Coordinates of C-alpha atoms in Angstrom, one line a residue:
M1 CA -21.3 -13.4 11.2
M2 CA -23.8 -16.5 11.0
R3 CA -26.0 -12.7 12.2
A4 CA -24.9 -11.3 9.4
E5 CA -25.5 -13.3 6.9
E6 CA -29.4 -12.9 8.7
V7 CA -29.3 -9.8 7.6
Q8 CA -27.6 -10.4 4.1
S9 CA -29.7 -13.1 3.2
N10 CA -32.8 -10.2 3.3
I11 CA -31.8 -6.9 2.3
E12 CA -32.7 -6.1 -0.8
P13 CA -30.9 -7.9 -3.9
A14 CA -30.6 -5.8 -6.0
F15 CA -27.7 -4.0 -4.1
P16 CA -24.6 -5.5 -4.0
S17 CA -23.2 -5.5 -0.5
F18 CA -20.4 -7.8 1.6
A19 CA -19.7 -8.2 5.2
K20 CA -16.9 -6.8 7.5
S21 CA -16.0 -8.7 10.9
L22 CA -14.1 -5.8 13.2
V23 CA -10.5 -6.3 13.6
R24 CA -7.9 -4.2 15.7
S25 CA -7.3 -2.4 12.8
H26 CA -10.8 -1.1 12.3
V27 CA -11.4 0.0 15.8
G28 CA -8.7 1.2 17.0
S29 CA -4.3 2.3 15.8
C30 CA -4.2 2.6 12.3
F31 CA -8.4 3.1 12.0
W32 CA -7.7 1.7 8.9
M33 CA -10.8 -0.1 7.2
G34 CA -9.9 -2.3 3.9
L35 CA -11.9 -3.6 1.9
P36 CA -13.1 -6.9 -0.9
G37 CA -10.9 -6.0 -3.1
M38 CA -13.3 -7.4 -6.2
F39 CA -16.1 -6.0 -4.5
C40 CA -14.4 -2.1 -5.0
K41 CA -13.5 -2.9 -8.5
T42 CA -16.5 -3.8 -9.7
H43 CA -18.7 -1.4 -7.6
L44 CA -16.7 1.5 -6.8
P45 CA -14.4 4.5 -8.7
R46 CA -11.2 4.0 -9.6
K47 CA -10.2 7.3 -8.4
D48 CA -10.3 8.6 -4.6
S49 CA -13.9 9.4 -3.3
T50 CA -15.9 10.4 -1.4
I51 CA -17.9 7.7 -0.3
I52 CA -21.3 8.1 2.5
L53 CA -21.7 5.7 5.2
E54 CA -25.4 5.9 6.1
D55 CA -26.5 4.3 9.2
E56 CA -30.3 2.0 10.4
S57 CA -31.0 5.6 11.8
G58 CA -29.9 7.9 8.7
H59 CA -27.2 9.9 10.3
Q60 CA -24.0 10.0 7.2
F61 CA -20.7 10.4 8.2
H62 CA -18.1 11.0 4.9
V63 CA -15.2 9.0 4.8
K64 CA -12.6 8.8 1.9
Y65 CA -12.3 6.5 -0.2
Y66 CA -8.5 5.8 -1.5
A67 CA -8.9 3.5 -4.5
D68 CA -5.5 1.9 -5.1
R69 CA -5.7 0.3 -1.6
T70 CA -9.0 -0.3 -1.8
G71 CA -9.7 1.4 1.9
L72 CA -11.6 3.2 3.9
S73 CA -9.3 5.5 6.0
A74 CA -10.2 9.7 6.7
G75 CA -13.6 10.3 8.5
W76 CA -13.7 6.6 9.4
R77 CA -12.4 7.1 12.6
L78 CA -15.3 9.5 13.7
F79 CA -18.0 6.3 12.8
C80 CA -16.5 4.2 14.7
T81 CA -16.3 6.1 17.5
A82 CA -19.6 7.5 17.1
H83 CA -21.4 4.2 17.3
N84 CA -19.0 2.6 19.9
L85 CA -17.5 -0.2 17.8
L86 CA -15.3 -2.8 18.9
E87 CA -13.3 -5.7 17.8
G88 CA -15.2 -8.8 16.6
D89 CA -18.3 -6.3 16.1
V90 CA -19.6 -7.3 12.4
L91 CA -20.7 -5.0 9.7
V92 CA -22.7 -5.0 6.1
F93 CA -22.2 -2.5 3.0
Q94 CA -24.9 -2.4 0.7
L95 CA -24.4 -0.2 -1.8
V96 CA -27.4 1.6 -2.7
E97 CA -25.5 4.5 -4.3
P98 CA -22.8 4.4 -6.2
T99 CA -20.9 6.1 -3.4
K100 CA -23.0 5.3 -0.7
F101 CA -23.2 2.2 1.6
K102 CA -26.6 1.7 4.1
V103 CA -24.2 0.2 7.3
Y104 CA -26.0 -2.1 9.4
I105 CA -24.3 -3.4 12.7
I106 CA -24.1 -6.6 14.7
R107 CA -23.2 -6.2 17.8
A108 CA -20.4 -9.3 18.6
N109 CA -22.4 -10.6 22.2
D110 CA -25.7 -8.3 21.6
L111 CA -28.8 -9.4 19.4
T112 CA -30.4 -6.2 20.3
E113 CA -28.6 -4.2 17.5
L114 CA -29.3 -7.7 15.1
D115 CA -33.1 -6.9 15.3
G116 CA -33.1 -2.9 14.8
A117 CA -31.4 -3.3 11.5
L118 CA -33.7 -6.4 10.6
G119 CA -36.9 -4.7 12.2
L120 CA -35.7 -1.8 9.5
L121 CA -35.4 -4.0 6.3
N122 CA -37.8 -4.6 4.1
L123 CA -38.4 -8.7 4.6
D124 CA -41.2 -9.1 2.1
A125 CA -42.0 -12.9 3.5
H126 CA -41.8 -11.1 6.8
T127 CA -44.0 -8.6 5.6
K128 CA -46.9 -10.8 4.7
E129 CA -46.5 -12.6 7.5
S130 CA -47.2 -9.2 9.4
D131 CA -50.1 -8.7 7.1
A132 CA -52.0 -11.7 7.9
D133 CA -51.9 -11.0 11.6
D134 CA -53.1 -7.9 11.4
A135 CA -55.6 -8.9 9.0
E136 CA -56.6 -11.7 12.2
I137 CA -56.6 -9.1 15.2
G138 CA -58.3 -6.0 13.4
T139 CA -55.0 -4.0 14.1
M140 CA -55.7 -2.7 10.6
T141 CA -58.3 -1.1 8.1
P142 CA -58.7 -2.3 4.5
K143 CA -57.5 0.8 2.5
S144 CA -54.4 0.8 5.5
T145 CA -51.4 0.3 3.8
K146 CA -49.4 0.5 7.0
K147 CA -47.5 -2.8 7.8
K148 CA -46.2 -4.2 11.4
R149 CA -42.4 -4.6 11.5
P150 CA -41.0 -7.6 10.6
K151 CA -39.0 -9.7 13.3
S152 CA -36.3 -11.3 12.9
L153 CA -35.5 -15.0 12.7
P154 CA -34.4 -16.6 15.9
L155 CA -30.7 -17.0 16.1
A156 CA -31.5 -20.9 16.6
V157 CA -32.9 -20.7 14.1
V158 CA -30.1 -18.8 12.4
Q159 CA -27.3 -21.4 13.9
K160 CA -29.1 -24.1 12.7
N161 CA -29.0 -23.3 8.8
N162 CA -25.5 -22.5 9.5
K163 CA -23.2 -25.3 9.7
R164 CA -20.8 -24.5 7.4
S165 CA -17.2 -23.3 8.3
G166 CA -17.0 -19.6 9.4
L167 CA -14.2 -19.3 6.0
Q168 CA -16.8 -20.2 3.6
R169 CA -19.0 -18.8 5.3
L170 CA -17.0 -15.2 4.9
A171 CA -17.0 -16.0 1.1
C172 CA -20.8 -16.4 0.9
N173 CA -21.0 -12.9 3.4
L174 CA -19.2 -11.6 0.5
G175 CA -21.8 -12.3 -2.5
Q176 CA -18.6 -13.8 -4.6
P177 CA -17.1 -17.0 -5.1
A178 CA -14.7 -18.0 -2.7
E179 CA -11.0 -16.8 -5.4
Q180 CA -12.3 -13.9 -6.0
S181 CA -12.4 -13.6 -1.7
E182 CA -9.4 -13.7 -1.5
T183 CA -8.5 -10.5 -3.6
D184 CA -9.5 -8.5 -0.2
S185 CA -7.7 -6.3 0.5
Q186 CA -5.9 -6.1 4.0
E187 CA -5.4 -4.0 6.5
V188 CA -2.9 -1.9 7.7
G189 CA 0.0 -3.0 10.5
S190 CA -0.1 -5.8 12.2
E191 CA -2.9 -5.9 13.7
V192 CA -3.9 -7.3 10.3
L193 CA -2.8 -11.1 11.5
E194 CA -6.3 -10.6 13.7
G195 CA -9.1 -10.4 10.9
F196 CA -9.9 -13.3 8.8
K197 CA -7.4 -15.8 7.3
L198 CA -8.8 -16.5 3.6
S199 CA -10.9 -19.3 2.8
M200 CA -8.3 -20.7 0.2
P201 CA -6.5 -23.8 0.1
I202 CA -2.9 -23.4 0.3
F203 CA -1.8 -23.6 -3.3
Q204 CA 1.7 -24.0 -5.1
F205 CA 3.6 -21.5 -7.1
K206 CA 3.4 -24.0 -10.1
D207 CA -0.1 -23.8 -10.3
I208 CA 1.1 -19.7 -10.9
T209 CA 0.2 -19.3 -14.6
S210 CA 0.6 -14.7 -15.1
Y211 CA 1.9 -12.2 -12.7
E212 CA -3.0 -11.6 -12.5
N213 CA -3.5 -14.4 -10.2
F214 CA 0.1 -14.3 -8.3
N215 CA -0.8 -13.2 -4.7
I216 CA 1.6 -13.3 -1.5
L217 CA 0.1 -14.8 1.5
V218 CA 1.8 -15.4 4.1
N219 CA 0.1 -18.1 7.4
G220 CA -2.6 -18.1 4.6
F221 CA -2.8 -13.7 4.6
L222 CA -2.6 -12.2 1.6
I223 CA -0.2 -8.8 2.0
D224 CA -0.9 -7.8 -1.7
S225 CA -2.2 -4.4 -0.7
V226 CA 0.6 -2.9 1.5
L227 CA 3.8 -3.8 -1.1
S228 CA 4.4 -1.5 -3.9
E229 CA 2.7 -2.9 -7.5
D230 CA 6.2 -2.5 -9.3
A231 CA 7.7 -4.0 -5.5
R232 CA 5.6 -6.8 -6.0
A233 CA 5.8 -7.2 -10.3
K234 CA 9.7 -8.0 -9.5
Y235 CA 9.7 -10.1 -6.4
Y236 CA 6.6 -12.1 -9.1
K237 CA 9.8 -12.2 -11.0
L238 CA 12.1 -13.5 -8.5
C239 CA 9.9 -16.4 -7.5
C240 CA 9.6 -17.2 -11.6
S241 CA 13.7 -17.6 -11.4
Q242 CA 12.9 -20.2 -8.4
N243 CA 10.0 -21.2 -9.5
S244 CA 8.6 -20.9 -6.5
F245 CA 7.5 -18.6 -4.0
L246 CA 10.7 -16.8 -1.2
H247 CA 8.3 -16.4 1.2
E248 CA 7.8 -20.5 1.6
K249 CA 9.3 -21.4 4.7
I250 CA 9.7 -18.1 6.1
I251 CA 9.3 -18.8 10.3
Q252 CA 5.5 -19.6 10.7
H253 CA 3.7 -16.3 13.1
L254 CA 6.3 -14.1 12.0
N255 CA 5.3 -10.4 13.0
F256 CA 4.5 -9.3 9.7
N257 CA 5.6 -5.5 9.3
L258 CA 8.5 -8.0 9.4
I259 CA 7.5 -10.4 6.8
V260 CA 6.5 -7.6 4.7
G261 CA 9.8 -5.1 5.5
T262 CA 12.2 -8.4 4.4
I263 CA 10.2 -9.1 0.9
S264 CA 11.0 -5.4 0.2
E265 CA 14.0 -5.7 1.1
T266 CA 14.5 -8.9 -1.1
V267 CA 14.2 -7.0 -4.1
N268 CA 15.5 -3.7 -2.4
I269 CA 18.7 -6.0 -2.8
A270 CA 17.7 -8.0 -6.0
D271 CA 17.6 -4.2 -8.0
A272 CA 20.9 -3.3 -6.4
I273 CA 22.7 -6.4 -7.7
R274 CA 21.6 -5.9 -11.4
T275 CA 22.8 -2.6 -11.2
C276 CA 25.7 -2.7 -8.7
K277 CA 29.0 -2.4 -10.5
L278 CA 33.1 -3.0 -10.2
T279 CA 33.4 0.0 -8.3
T280 CA 31.1 -0.5 -5.6
S281 CA 32.8 -0.3 -2.4
R282 CA 33.2 -3.6 -0.5
E283 CA 30.9 -2.5 2.4
E284 CA 28.4 -2.3 -0.3
F285 CA 28.3 -5.7 -0.8
D286 CA 29.3 -6.9 2.7
N287 CA 26.1 -5.1 4.1
W288 CA 24.1 -7.1 0.9
D289 CA 25.3 -10.6 2.1
K290 CA 24.5 -9.5 6.3
T291 CA 20.8 -8.6 5.1
L292 CA 20.6 -11.7 2.9
K293 CA 22.3 -14.1 5.8
A294 CA 19.6 -12.6 8.3
F295 CA 17.2 -13.4 5.8
E296 CA 17.6 -16.3 5.1
L297 CA 17.5 -17.7 8.6
L298 CA 14.2 -16.7 8.6
G299 CA 13.2 -19.3 6.1
M300 CA 13.6 -16.6 3.5
N301 CA 14.3 -18.0 0.3
V302 CA 17.2 -15.8 -1.1
G303 CA 20.2 -18.5 -1.3
F304 CA 20.3 -17.9 -4.9
L305 CA 21.0 -14.1 -4.4
Q306 CA 23.7 -15.0 -2.2
T307 CA 25.5 -17.3 -4.5
R308 CA 25.4 -14.1 -7.2
L309 CA 26.7 -11.9 -4.7
H310 CA 29.9 -13.9 -3.8
R311 CA 30.7 -14.5 -7.3
L312 CA 30.8 -10.8 -8.1
V313 CA 32.9 -10.0 -4.7
N314 CA 35.1 -12.6 -5.7
L315 CA 35.1 -10.7 -9.6
A316 CA 35.6 -7.9 -8.4
F317 CA 38.5 -8.3 -5.0
E318 CA 39.8 -11.1 -5.9
S319 CA 39.9 -12.2 -9.2
E320 CA 43.3 -12.1 -11.5
G321 CA 42.8 -8.8 -13.0
A322 CA 40.7 -7.4 -10.7
A323 CA 43.2 -4.9 -9.2
E324 CA 43.4 -4.1 -13.2
A325 CA 40.4 -3.9 -13.8
R326 CA 39.0 -1.6 -10.5
R327 CA 42.0 0.9 -10.8
Y328 CA 41.9 0.7 -15.2
I329 CA 37.7 2.0 -14.3
E330 CA 39.1 4.4 -11.0
A331 CA 41.3 5.9 -13.2
K332 CA 39.4 6.3 -16.6
S333 CA 36.8 8.2 -13.5
E334 CA 39.8 10.0 -12.9
R335 CA 40.8 11.4 -15.3
A336 CA 37.1 12.2 -16.8
Q337 CA 37.5 14.7 -13.4
M338 CA 40.4 16.1 -14.5
K339 CA 39.1 16.8 -17.6
N340 CA 36.6 18.7 -16.1
E341 CA 38.3 20.2 -14.4
I342 CA 40.5 22.0 -17.1
R343 CA 37.6 22.9 -18.4
N344 CA 36.3 24.8 -15.9
L345 CA 39.6 26.5 -14.8
E346 CA 39.8 27.3 -19.3
A347 CA 36.0 28.7 -18.8
K348 CA 37.7 31.2 -15.6
L349 CA 40.5 32.0 -18.0
A350 CA 39.0 32.9 -21.2
E351 CA 36.2 35.0 -18.2
L352 CA 39.3 36.9 -17.1
K353 CA 40.9 37.6 -20.6
D354 CA 37.1 38.9 -22.0
A355 CA 37.6 41.2 -18.1
C356 CA 41.2 42.4 -19.2
K357 CA 40.3 43.3 -22.3
T358 CA 37.4 45.4 -20.9
F359 CA 39.3 47.0 -18.9
G360 CA 42.7 48.3 -21.6
V361 CA 39.9 49.8 -23.7
E362 CA 38.4 51.6 -20.6
I363 CA 42.1 52.7 -19.5
K364 CA 42.5 54.1 -23.1
G365 CA 39.4 56.0 -23.3
L366 CA 40.5 58.0 -19.8
Q367 CA 43.9 57.4 -20.9
P368 CA 44.5 61.2 -22.3
T369 CA 41.9 63.4 -19.6
A370 CA 43.9 61.6 -16.4
E371 CA 47.5 62.4 -18.4
T372 CA 46.6 66.5 -18.5
F373 CA 45.0 65.8 -14.9
E374 CA 48.1 64.3 -13.3
L375 CA 50.3 67.2 -14.7
R376 CA 48.1 69.8 -13.3
F377 CA 48.5 68.3 -10.3
D378 CA 52.4 67.7 -10.5
E379 CA 52.9 71.3 -11.1
E380 CA 50.6 72.5 -8.6
V381 CA 52.8 70.4 -6.2
Q382 CA 56.1 71.4 -7.0
A383 CA 54.9 75.3 -7.6
P384 CA 56.8 77.8 -5.5
W385 CA 55.5 78.6 -1.7

């Protein structure tokens, strides 16, 4: 990231930029590139669009940008394979047009591509120094405007001037305050745990003043982007009811998908409890209880849901009058079904009566002709041989 800082500090400041260190989910597995959330909200389209990625050589790649998840997917894999990107490499994205990024690649263990990237940047200070050198050695005519390619700063100098921690540098690389860098969208899949931790300190729920500044952090990682907005809003209300993050004491270093699934299912069970009826089966209540017990073992604060669940089970199945109340509701339901069947039978009876009337009219019209014909037929039958 220090070399990425060198690139960022020397590119045209008029164009916004950010740096991204590649993890496994970027270059393998799901091939998903999550972009900084605040950067996307500020500079990128608010609906799904096609983004152009242009490398140092001018080659362009079209990729799909998903606005609601602030990330790149379709077409990103081709860009990765074309440039042989590996885990640990760092990319500097410079937004040169509304939907076009200039991308500079810094290899994890190779300075060559960094030098190439810096050589393509328009660095005023280095250009002036190069012009002076050219004039001294007579390689440039008085009217010539050709400039010597600037050289990158020595890595030792960069390292000396960049002693801040990696997490502090991350916020600076994004060109945002540290608190804004917290909104970076996260990668889909368990590989997200291999990425950067957020530079913000662990905060308490009491610091949350509204839904707008509510973020779900697990082991220092932001997981808001992989939850639906509806689930996130409902989880916020559950946390508010207990004045704490329900996952605050969850076991450390659990699988990422397990954590997300646990939070989502907690919200689902809370919804189910809110909408259950006296007719809800005992089996459903038992299934919710077993799931909540498992979540409690993982460290989730779901005791209040279990307490409510046990009270409802007691009311619905074990308290005095519970059986009569349930039978009352069942009887009402059965009566409604019987009434519905009666209506169906009445409709069928009316249909049969109409059909009967139709046949009666038809019979009355055909009767004279049919009787005459029948007499003629009988006469023929009885005629002598």
